[in-house]
Phi, psi and omega in degrees: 000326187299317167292328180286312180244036180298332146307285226284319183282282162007260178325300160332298191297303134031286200295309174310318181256348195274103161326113205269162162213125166070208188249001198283138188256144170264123180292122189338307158266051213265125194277129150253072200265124198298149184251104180287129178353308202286321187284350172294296160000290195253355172255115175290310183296345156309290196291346191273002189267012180252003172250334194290322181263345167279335161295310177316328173277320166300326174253359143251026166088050210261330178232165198263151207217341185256003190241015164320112169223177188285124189341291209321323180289309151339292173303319182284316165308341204254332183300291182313285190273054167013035165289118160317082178256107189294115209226129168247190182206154197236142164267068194318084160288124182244141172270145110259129226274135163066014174326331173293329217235145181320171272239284184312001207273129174277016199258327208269088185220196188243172187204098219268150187227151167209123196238152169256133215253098161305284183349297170286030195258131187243172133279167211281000146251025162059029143287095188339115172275161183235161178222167166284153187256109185241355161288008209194028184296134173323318175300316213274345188268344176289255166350328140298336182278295167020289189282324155325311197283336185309289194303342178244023154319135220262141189044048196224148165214168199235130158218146155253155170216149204244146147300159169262136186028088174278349191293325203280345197276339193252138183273086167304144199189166184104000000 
């Protein structure tokens, strides 16, 4: 039977141990479903939550917007004086957040993201530029499982806390 039903035994088990409180049910999921350009278009809280995080970026300063110049120049320039100049591309993205629960549900909003597409970044001879990969060192995933393994241990807990947009936080330069 076990093999025949295992969500259902899951669930079940789930259920047996998870305190209820109040009427609130936890949703199987909460869906982040990407919002394509033509659906942008025409739903205004997208756009306006995909201009609220490109102004947010904006107001703190993360590139600079008055010292803009023309690619072509940039390239010629870095060509003449035998300078490395690197060009990226920023990218917009829109969610909607809780995309599962109905259409009126207030949990259920869009959410705008803007990445910068490492993957694409060329120099002034469209040569892939490379960067070190420092996200994901083995020591450091070692040390998060650690603490996890820590936090569950009987009368031991664990919290995390995320910077708000820590990506934004290192002053790049050079």
């Amino acid at each position: 039977d076990f093999l025949a039903y295992p969500m259902q035994l899951r669930l079940e088990q789930a259920e047996e141990h998870t305190p209820k409180e109040g009427d609130f049910k936890l949703p199987a999921s909460f869906v982040a479903r990407p919002v394509k350009g033509t659906e942008l278009a025409v739903h205004h809280e997208a756009q306006v939550a995909l201009e609220t995080e490109w102004n947010k970026l904006r107001r703190k300063v993360v590139w600079d917007e008055d010292t803009v110049r023309e690619k072509s120049d940039v390239i010629r320039e870095a060509q003449r004086n035998g300078t490395t100049a690197h060009f990226g591309r920023l990218n917009g993205l829109c969610f909607e957040k809780n995309a599962e629960l109905p259409v009126t549900d207030p949990q259920r909003k869009y959410k705008g993201r803007v990445v910068f597409l490492g993957n694409r970044v060329q120099d002034e001879n469209w040569t892939q530029a490379l960067f070190q990969e420092l996200g994901s060192s083995p020591a450091t995933m070692d040390a998060g499982k650690s603490v996890d393994a820590y936090g569950c241990l009987p009368g031991y807990g664990i919290e995390q806390a995320d910077a708000e947009q820590s990506y934004i936080q290192a002053d790049l330069q050079g």
